[in-house]
Coordinates of C-alpha atoms in Angstrom, one line a residue:
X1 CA 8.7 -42.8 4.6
X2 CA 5.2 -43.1 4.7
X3 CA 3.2 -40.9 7.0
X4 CA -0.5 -39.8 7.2
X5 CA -1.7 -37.0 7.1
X6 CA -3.2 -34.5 10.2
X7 CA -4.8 -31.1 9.0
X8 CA -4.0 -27.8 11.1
X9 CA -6.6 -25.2 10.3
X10 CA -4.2 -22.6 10.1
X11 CA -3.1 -20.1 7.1
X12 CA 0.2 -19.3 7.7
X13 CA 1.7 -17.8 4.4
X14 CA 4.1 -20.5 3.6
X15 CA 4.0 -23.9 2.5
X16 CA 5.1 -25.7 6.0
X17 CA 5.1 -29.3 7.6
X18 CA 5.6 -30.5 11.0
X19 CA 7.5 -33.5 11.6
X20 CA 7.7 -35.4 15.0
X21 CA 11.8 -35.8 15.9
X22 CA 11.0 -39.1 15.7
X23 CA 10.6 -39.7 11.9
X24 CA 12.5 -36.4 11.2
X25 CA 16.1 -38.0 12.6
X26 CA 15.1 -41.0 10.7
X27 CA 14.7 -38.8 7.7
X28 CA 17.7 -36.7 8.4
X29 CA 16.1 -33.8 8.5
X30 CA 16.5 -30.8 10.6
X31 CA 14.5 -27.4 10.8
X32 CA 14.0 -25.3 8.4
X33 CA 15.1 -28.0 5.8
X34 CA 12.9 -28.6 2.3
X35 CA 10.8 -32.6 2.6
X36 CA 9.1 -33.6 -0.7
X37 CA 5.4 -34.8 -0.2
X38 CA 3.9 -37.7 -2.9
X39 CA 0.1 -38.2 -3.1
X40 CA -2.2 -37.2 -5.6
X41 CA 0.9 -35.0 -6.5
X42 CA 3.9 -33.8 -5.2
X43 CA 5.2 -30.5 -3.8
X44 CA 8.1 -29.4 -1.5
X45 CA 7.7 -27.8 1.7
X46 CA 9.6 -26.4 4.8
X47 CA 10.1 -28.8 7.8
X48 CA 9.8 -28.4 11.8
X49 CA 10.1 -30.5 13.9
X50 CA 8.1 -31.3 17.2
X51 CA 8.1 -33.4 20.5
X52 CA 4.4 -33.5 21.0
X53 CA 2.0 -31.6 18.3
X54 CA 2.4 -34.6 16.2
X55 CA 3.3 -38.6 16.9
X56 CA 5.4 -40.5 15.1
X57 CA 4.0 -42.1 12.1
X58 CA 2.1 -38.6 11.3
X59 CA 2.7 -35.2 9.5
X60 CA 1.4 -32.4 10.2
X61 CA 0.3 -29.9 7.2
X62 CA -0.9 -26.2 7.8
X63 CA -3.9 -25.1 5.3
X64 CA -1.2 -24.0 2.2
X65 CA 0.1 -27.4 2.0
X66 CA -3.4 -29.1 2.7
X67 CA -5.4 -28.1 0.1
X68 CA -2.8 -30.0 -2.4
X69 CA -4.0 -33.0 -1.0
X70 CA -7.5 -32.4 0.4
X71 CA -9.1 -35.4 -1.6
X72 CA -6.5 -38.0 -0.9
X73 CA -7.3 -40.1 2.0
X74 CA -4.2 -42.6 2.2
X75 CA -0.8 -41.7 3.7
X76 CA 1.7 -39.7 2.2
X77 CA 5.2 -40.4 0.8
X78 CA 7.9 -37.6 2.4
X79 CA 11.4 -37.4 1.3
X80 CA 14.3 -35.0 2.3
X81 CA 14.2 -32.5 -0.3
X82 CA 16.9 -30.7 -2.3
X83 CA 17.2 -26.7 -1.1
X84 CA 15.5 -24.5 -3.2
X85 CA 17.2 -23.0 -6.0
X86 CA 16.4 -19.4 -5.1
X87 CA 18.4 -19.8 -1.9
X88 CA 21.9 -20.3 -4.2
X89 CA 19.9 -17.0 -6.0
X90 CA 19.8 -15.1 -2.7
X91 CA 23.3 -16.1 -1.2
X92 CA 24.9 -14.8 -4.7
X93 CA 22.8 -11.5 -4.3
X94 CA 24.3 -11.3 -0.1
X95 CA 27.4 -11.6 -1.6
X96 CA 26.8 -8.8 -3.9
X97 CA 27.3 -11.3 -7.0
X98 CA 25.5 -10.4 -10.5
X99 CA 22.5 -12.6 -10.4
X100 CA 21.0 -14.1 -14.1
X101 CA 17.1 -12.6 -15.1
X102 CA 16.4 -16.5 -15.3
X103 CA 17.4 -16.5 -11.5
X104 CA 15.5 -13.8 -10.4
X105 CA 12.6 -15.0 -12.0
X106 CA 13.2 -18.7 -10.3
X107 CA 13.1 -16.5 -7.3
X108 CA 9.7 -14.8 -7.6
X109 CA 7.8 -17.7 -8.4
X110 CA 9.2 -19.3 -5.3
X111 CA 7.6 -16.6 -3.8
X112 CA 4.5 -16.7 -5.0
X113 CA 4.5 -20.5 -4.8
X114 CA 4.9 -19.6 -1.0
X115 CA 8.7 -22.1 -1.3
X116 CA 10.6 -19.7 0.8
X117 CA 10.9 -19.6 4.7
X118 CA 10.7 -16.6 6.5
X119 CA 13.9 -16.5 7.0
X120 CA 15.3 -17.0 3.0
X121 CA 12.8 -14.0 2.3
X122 CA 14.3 -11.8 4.8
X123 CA 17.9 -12.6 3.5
X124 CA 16.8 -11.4 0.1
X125 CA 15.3 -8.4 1.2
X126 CA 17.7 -8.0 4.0
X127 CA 20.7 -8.1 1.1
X128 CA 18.6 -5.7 -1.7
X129 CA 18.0 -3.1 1.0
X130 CA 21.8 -2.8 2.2
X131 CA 23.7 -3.7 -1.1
X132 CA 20.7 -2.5 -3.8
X133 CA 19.9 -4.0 -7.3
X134 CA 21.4 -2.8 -10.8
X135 CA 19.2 -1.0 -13.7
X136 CA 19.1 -4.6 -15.3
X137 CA 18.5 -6.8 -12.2
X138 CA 15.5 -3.7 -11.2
X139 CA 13.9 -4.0 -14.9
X140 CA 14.0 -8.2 -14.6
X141 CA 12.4 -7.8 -10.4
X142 CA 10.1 -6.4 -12.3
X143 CA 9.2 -8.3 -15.2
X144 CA 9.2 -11.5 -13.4
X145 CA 6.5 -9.7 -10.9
X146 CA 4.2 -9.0 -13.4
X147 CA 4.2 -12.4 -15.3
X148 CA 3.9 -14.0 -12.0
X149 CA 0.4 -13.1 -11.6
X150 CA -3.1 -12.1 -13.3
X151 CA -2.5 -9.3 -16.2
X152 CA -4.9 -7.3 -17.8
X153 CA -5.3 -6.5 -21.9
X154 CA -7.4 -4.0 -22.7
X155 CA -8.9 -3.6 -26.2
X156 CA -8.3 -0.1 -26.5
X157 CA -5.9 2.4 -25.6
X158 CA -4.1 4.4 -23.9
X159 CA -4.8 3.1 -20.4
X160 CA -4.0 5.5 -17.5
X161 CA -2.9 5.1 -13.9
X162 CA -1.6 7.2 -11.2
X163 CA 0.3 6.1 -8.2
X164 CA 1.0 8.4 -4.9
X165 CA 4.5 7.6 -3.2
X166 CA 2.6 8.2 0.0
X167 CA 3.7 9.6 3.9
X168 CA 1.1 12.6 3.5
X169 CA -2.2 11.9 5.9
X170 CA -5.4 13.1 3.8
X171 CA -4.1 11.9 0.2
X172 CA -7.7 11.0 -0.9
X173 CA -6.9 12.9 -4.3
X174 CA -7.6 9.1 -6.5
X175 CA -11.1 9.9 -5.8
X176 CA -11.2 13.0 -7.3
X177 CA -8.6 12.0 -9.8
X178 CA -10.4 8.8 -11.6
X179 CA -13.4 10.6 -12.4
X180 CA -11.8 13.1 -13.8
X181 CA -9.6 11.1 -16.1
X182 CA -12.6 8.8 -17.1
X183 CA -15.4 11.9 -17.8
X184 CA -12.7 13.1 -20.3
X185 CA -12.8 9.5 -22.2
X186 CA -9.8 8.1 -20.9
X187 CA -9.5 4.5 -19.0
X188 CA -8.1 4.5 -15.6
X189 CA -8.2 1.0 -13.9
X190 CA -6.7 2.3 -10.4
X191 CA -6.0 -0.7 -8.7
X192 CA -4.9 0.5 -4.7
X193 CA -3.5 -0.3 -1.6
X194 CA -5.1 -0.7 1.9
X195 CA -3.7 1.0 4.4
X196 CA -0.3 -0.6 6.4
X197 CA 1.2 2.0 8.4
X198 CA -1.3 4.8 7.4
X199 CA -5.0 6.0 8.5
X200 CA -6.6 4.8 5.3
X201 CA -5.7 3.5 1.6
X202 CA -7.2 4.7 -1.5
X203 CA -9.8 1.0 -0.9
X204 CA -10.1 1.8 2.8
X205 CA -12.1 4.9 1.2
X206 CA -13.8 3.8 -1.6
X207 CA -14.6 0.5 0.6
X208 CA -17.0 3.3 2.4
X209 CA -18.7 3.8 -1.0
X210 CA -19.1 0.6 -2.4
X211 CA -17.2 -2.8 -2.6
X212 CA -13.4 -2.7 -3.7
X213 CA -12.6 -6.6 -4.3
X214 CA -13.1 -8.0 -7.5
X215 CA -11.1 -10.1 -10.1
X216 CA -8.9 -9.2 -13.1
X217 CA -11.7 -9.8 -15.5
X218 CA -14.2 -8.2 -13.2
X219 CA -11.7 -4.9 -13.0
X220 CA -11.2 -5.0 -17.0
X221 CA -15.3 -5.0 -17.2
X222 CA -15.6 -2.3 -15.0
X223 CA -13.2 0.0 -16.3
X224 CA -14.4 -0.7 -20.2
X225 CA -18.3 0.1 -19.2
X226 CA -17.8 3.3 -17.2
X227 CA -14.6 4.5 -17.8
X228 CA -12.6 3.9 -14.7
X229 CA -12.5 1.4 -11.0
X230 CA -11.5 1.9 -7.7
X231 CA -10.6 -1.6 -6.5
X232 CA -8.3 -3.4 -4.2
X233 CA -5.2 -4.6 -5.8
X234 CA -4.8 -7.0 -2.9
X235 CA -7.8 -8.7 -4.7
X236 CA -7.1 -9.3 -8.4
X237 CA -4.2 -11.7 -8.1
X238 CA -2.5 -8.9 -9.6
X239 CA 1.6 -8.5 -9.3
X240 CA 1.1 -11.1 -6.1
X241 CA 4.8 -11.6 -4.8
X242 CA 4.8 -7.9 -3.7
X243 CA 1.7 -8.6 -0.8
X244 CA 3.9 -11.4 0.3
X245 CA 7.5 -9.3 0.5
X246 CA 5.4 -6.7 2.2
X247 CA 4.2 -9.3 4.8
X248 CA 8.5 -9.7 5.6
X249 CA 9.3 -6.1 5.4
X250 CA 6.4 -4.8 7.7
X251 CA 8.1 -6.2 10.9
X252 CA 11.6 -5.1 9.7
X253 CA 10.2 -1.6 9.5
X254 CA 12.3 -1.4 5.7
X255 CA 11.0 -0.6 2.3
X256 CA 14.0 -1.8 0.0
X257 CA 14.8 1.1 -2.4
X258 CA 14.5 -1.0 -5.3
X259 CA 11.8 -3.4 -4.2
X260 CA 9.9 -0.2 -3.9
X261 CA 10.2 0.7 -7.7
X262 CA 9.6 -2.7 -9.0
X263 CA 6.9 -3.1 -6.7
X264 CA 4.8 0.1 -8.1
X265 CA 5.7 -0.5 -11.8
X266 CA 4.8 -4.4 -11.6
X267 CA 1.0 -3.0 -10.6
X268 CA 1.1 -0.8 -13.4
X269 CA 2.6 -3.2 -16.0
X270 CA 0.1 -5.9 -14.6
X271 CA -2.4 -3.5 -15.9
X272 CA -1.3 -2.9 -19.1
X273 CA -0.8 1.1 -18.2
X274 CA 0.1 3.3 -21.2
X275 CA 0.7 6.3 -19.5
X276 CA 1.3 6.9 -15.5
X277 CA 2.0 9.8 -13.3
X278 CA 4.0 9.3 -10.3
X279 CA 2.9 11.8 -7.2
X280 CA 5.8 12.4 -5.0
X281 CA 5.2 14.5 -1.6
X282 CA 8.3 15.4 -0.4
X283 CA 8.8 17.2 3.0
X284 CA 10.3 15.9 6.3
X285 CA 8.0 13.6 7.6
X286 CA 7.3 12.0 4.4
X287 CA 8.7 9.0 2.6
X288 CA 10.9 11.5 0.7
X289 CA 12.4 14.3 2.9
X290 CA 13.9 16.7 0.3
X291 CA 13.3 17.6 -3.2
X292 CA 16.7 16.1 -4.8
X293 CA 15.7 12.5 -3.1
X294 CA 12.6 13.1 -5.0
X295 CA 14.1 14.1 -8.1
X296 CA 16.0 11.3 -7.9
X297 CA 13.3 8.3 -7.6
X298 CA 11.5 10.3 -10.3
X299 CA 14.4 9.4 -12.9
X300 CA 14.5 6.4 -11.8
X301 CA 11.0 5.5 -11.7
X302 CA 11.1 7.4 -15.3
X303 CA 13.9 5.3 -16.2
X304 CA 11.9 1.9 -15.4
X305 CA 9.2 3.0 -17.1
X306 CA 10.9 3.5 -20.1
X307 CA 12.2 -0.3 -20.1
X308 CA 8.8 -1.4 -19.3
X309 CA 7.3 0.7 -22.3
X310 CA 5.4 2.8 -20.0
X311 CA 5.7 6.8 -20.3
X312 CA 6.2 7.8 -17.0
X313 CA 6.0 11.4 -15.9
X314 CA 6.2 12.5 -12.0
X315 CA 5.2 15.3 -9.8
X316 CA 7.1 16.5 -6.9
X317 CA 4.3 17.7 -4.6
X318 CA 4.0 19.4 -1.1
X319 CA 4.2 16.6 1.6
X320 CA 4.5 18.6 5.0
X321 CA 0.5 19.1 5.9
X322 CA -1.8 16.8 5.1
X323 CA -4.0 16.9 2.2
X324 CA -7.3 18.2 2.5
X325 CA -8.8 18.7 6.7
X326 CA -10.0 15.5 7.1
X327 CA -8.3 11.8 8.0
X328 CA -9.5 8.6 8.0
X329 CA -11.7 6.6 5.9
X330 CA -15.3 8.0 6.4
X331 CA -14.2 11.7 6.8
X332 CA -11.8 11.9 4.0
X333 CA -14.7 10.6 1.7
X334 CA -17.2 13.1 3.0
X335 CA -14.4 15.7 2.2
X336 CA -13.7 14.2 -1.2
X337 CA -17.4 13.9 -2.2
X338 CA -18.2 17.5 -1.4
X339 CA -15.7 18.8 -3.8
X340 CA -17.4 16.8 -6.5
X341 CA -20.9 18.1 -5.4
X342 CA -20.0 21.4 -5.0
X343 CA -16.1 22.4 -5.4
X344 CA -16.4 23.4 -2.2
X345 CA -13.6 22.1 0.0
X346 CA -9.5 22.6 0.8
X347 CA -7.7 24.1 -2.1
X348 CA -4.7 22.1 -1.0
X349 CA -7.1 18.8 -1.9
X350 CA -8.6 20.6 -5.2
X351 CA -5.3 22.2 -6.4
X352 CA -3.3 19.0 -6.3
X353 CA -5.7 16.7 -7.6
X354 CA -6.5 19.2 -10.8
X355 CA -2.7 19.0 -11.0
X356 CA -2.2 15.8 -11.1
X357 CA -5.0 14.6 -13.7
X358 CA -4.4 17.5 -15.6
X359 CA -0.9 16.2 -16.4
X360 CA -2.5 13.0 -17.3
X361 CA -5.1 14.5 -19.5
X362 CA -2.0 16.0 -21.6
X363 CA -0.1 12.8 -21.7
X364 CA -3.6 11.1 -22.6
X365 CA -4.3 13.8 -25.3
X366 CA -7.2 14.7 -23.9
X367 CA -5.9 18.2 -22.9
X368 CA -3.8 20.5 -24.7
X369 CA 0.0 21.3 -23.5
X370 CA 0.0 23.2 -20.3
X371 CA -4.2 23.1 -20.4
X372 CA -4.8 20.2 -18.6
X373 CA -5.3 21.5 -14.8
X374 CA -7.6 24.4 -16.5
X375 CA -9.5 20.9 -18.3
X376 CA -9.5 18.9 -15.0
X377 CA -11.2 22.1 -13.0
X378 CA -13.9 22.2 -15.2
X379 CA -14.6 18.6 -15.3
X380 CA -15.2 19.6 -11.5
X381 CA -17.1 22.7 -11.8
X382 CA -19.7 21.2 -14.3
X383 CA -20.4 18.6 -12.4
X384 CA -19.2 15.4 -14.9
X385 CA -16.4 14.3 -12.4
X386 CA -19.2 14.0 -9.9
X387 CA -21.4 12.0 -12.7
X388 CA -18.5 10.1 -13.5
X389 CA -18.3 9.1 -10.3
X390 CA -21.5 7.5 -9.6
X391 CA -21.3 5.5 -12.4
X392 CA -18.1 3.7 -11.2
X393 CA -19.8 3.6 -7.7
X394 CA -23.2 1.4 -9.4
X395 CA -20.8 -0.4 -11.6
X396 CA -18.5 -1.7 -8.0
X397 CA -22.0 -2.6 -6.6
X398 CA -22.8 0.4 -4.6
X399 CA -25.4 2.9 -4.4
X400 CA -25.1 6.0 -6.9
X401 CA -27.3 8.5 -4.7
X402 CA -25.3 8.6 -2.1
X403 CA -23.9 12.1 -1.2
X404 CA -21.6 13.2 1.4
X405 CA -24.2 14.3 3.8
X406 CA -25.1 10.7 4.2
X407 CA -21.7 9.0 5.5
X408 CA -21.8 8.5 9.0
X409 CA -18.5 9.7 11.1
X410 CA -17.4 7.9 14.6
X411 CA -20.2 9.1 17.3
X412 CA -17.6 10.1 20.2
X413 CA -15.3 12.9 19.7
X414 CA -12.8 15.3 21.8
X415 CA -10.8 18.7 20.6
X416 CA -7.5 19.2 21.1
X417 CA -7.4 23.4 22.1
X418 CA -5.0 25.7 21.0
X419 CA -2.9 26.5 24.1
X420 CA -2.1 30.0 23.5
X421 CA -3.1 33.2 21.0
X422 CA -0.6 32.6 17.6
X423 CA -0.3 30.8 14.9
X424 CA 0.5 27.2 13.6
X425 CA 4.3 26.7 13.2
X426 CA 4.7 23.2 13.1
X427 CA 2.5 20.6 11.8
X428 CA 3.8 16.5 12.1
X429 CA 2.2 14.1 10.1
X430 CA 3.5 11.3 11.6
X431 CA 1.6 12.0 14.8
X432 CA -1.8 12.9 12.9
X433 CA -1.4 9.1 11.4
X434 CA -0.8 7.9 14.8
X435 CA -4.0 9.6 16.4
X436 CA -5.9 8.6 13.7
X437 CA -4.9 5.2 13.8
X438 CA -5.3 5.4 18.3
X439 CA -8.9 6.2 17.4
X440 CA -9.5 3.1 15.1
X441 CA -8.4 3.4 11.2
X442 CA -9.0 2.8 9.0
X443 CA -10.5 -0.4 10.4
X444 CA -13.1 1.6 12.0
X445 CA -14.5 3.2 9.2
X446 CA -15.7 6.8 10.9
X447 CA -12.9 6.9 13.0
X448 CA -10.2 9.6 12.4
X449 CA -9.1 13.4 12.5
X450 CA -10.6 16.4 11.6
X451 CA -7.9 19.5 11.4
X452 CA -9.0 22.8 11.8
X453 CA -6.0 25.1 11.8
X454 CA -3.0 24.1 9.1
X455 CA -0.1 25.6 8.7
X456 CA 0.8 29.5 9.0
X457 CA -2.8 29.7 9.9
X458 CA -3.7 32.3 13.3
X459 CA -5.7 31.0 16.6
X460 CA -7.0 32.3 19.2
X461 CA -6.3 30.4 23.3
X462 CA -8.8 27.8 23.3
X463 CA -9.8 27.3 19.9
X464 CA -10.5 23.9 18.6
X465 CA -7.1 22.9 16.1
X466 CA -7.9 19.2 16.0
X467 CA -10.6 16.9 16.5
X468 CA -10.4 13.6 16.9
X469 CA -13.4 11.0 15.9
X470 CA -14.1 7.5 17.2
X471 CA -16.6 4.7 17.3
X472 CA -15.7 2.9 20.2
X473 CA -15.3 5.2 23.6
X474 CA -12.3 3.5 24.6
X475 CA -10.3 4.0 21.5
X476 CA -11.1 8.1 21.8
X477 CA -9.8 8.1 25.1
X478 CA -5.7 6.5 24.0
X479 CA -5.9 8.8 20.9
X480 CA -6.7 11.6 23.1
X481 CA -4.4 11.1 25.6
X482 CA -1.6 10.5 22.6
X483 CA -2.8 13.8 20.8
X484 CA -2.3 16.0 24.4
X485 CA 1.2 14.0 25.3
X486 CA 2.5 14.7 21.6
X487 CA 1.4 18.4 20.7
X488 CA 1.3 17.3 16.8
X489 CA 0.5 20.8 15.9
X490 CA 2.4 23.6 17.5
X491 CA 1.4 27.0 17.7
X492 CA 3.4 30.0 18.7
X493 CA 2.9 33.9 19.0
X494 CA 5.2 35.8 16.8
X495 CA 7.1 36.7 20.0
X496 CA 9.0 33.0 20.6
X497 CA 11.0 33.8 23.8
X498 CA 11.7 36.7 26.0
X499 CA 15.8 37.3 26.6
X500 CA 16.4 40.0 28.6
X501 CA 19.5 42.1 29.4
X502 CA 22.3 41.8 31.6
X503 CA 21.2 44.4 33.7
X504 CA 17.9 44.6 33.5
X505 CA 15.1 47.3 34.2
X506 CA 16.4 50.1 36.9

């Protein structure tokens, strides 16, 4: 059938048509079916069908599909389509059948190729979350993620990485961390996230610094003149099926177990990382709510690693306050940069992120056995992690001089007060992410929370524990009225509750 071709504007994820029921019953095609589309060339896509957005004689193509055939000015040639191969691929994995690594490669590039509906990548992650993946089927996932995009090969080596498991509010320890690793002559292209559920990403921060999107090659240039980046992953065409799997699993409120691990060590692998450290907060409002579901993905994440070439080492970390006082984009860099001017800052932020590169340092040789945290402290105290980090800040494009002193926080603030003489008992992160997000980030740049009072810490009635920043007025106010309605920190006086006697005073 030949049909011409009308253009909707729209990005929409997916390579999708629209069909009027007209020509689609002559086709003999229903919704959600796969038509073949000849011009210039030829690709499949998912049908609907409408009474009205489109007349007969006409098919309607959404911006994915259009750009195939933004040069060719005649009609097209559509033909039902066979289904997709992946979706035999995905019924064998719902019916908990062994699936081939030539399969579940088939099945990323469909991914990537944007040849699955909605509802085919929902199966798949639908069926990996409830019936999980084997060692093999994990290790190909894997593969098959990192060949489907942009890799990077760098000339020399070891190449370094770390990667947080994430939950804890505050975890701005990269920036502290890449400097450190790259002063001491190692390479450490840290491709991260932006934030999805949480108050800011490691490139929400560093976004306040300088810019954070650049390509593969642009990364690999970066990292070989100064030593280490800070970039957006979402950016590089690096590892890409795992941005689109995340777009499914956001609304389901599910990160697949095993999705998860292929989804970290693809970004690593894509990177050509020798040697990577695995942070894993564990507490019980974190991703990973006690120390043997921790020591658990750590042998597995080890495990992949090892199939993948990679020596992986992990490090089960305190997850049940956040890290550092500060969070949100703007205030957890002004927190981050001060420890670099002046190692003056939390301990909780200074003692995990000297942990954490030290262990790299060792497993870069750049540190003796159990030396690296002392080697990583004085990187800090002298002042070359701070150096360090300048340089990567004028190599992204932005402006080495800037200090802390100089970001700009949200203009309209309000305290929550501590509501009686005690101290802080109960701290939930969840709620801290949620106030922070109320008040705009990590969007809103200055926007966030500052904390003032952390855990086992005393206060006197009235004191300021929390205080919540914001650049638009209107934004303060529903954070604020959150923060009072949820209590996220609790303080107590040592004497919890009065039970008297059954008698009483005479």
């Amino acid at each position: 059938m030949q049909l011409k071709l009308e253009h909707f504007s729209i990005k929409i994820g997916q390579h999708k048509v629209l069909l009027n029921i007209v020509d689609a019953k002559e086709l003999g095609v229903n919704p959600g079916d796969r038509v073949r589309i000849r011009g210039r060339e030829s690709l499949s896509a998912i049908a609907d069908t409408t009474d009205d957005m489109v007349p007969p004689g006409t098919l309607g193509v959404f911006s994915e599909v259009y750009e195939h055939f933004v040069t060719w000015d005649k009609p097209v040639e559509v033909v039902p389509a066979f289904r997709s191969k992946s979706a035999s691929v995905i019924k064998k994995m719902m019916d908990k059948r062994p699936v081939a690594q030539d399969e579940i490669k088939t099945l990323v590039n469909d991914i990537v190729e944007e040849n699955l509906s909605e509802i085919e990548l929902s199966a798949f992650i639908t069926s990996s979350y409830i019936h999980g993946m084997t060692d093999d089927e994990v290790e190909w996932l894997t593969r098959a993620m990192i060949e489907s995009g942009d890799t990077i090969e760098f000339d020399t080596h070891p190449i370094m990485d770390k990667h947080s498991i994430g939950g804890v509010p505050g975890n701005k320890i990269s920036l502290l961390v890449v400097p450190i690793i790259a002063a001491n002559g190692l390479l450490i292209p840290k491709t991260s996230s932006r934030a999805i559920t949480g108050a800011g990403g490691t490139a929400d921060l560093m976004e306040v610094l300088c810019p954070v999107e650049f390509s593969s090659q642009e990364v690999k240039e970066i990292t070989e003149k100064v030593g280490g980046a800070l970039v957006w992953g979402g950016a590089t065409n690096i590892a890409p099926a795992d941005d689109k799997l995340i777009r499914v699993e956001y609304p389901l409120s599910i990160d697949p177990y095993y999705q998860m691990l292929a989804s970290i060590m693809a970004k690593k692998g894509a990177i050509g990382a020798d040697n990577v450290v695995m942070d894993i907060p564990v507490g019980p409002s974190t991703k990973v709510p006690t120390i043997q579901e921790g020591q658990k993905l750590a042998r597995d994440l080890i495990n992949l690693g090892h199939r993948l070439g990679m020596n992986v080492e992990c490090a089960i970390t305190y997850g049940s306050s956040p890290i550092g006082r500060k969070v949100g984009p703007s205030l957890e860099v002004r927190e981050a940069l001060k420890v670099l001017e002046s190692m003056e800052g939390p301990n909780s932020l200074i003692e995990k992120s000297a942990a954490l590169a030290g262990i790299l340092l060792e497993m870069g040789g750049a540190a003796p056995r159990d030396r690296g945290k002392e080697v990583a402290l004085e990187t800090l105290r002298s002042g070359k992690a701070l150096e360090k980090m300048k340089q990567i800040i004028e190599a992204q494009g932005g402006d080495p001089k800037i200090t802390s002193a100089d970001i700009q926080v949200g203009q309209y603030t309000a305290d929550i007060l501590a509501s009686a003489d005690g101290y802080v008992i109960e701290f939930d992160n969840k709620w801290i992410i949620e106030i922070a997000r109320l008040a705009g980030a990590p969007n809103d740049k200055g926007a966030g929370v500052a904390i003032h009072k952390k855990m086992g810490e005393s206060v006197k009635k009235g004191d300021p524990i929390l205080t919540i920043y914001a650049e638009k007025e209107f934004k303060l106010d529903t954070a604020l009225t959150t923060a009072q309605r949820t209590n996220p920190i609790v303080v107590e006086g040592m004497l919890l509750k009065r039970i008297p006697g059954i008698y009483g005073f005479q």
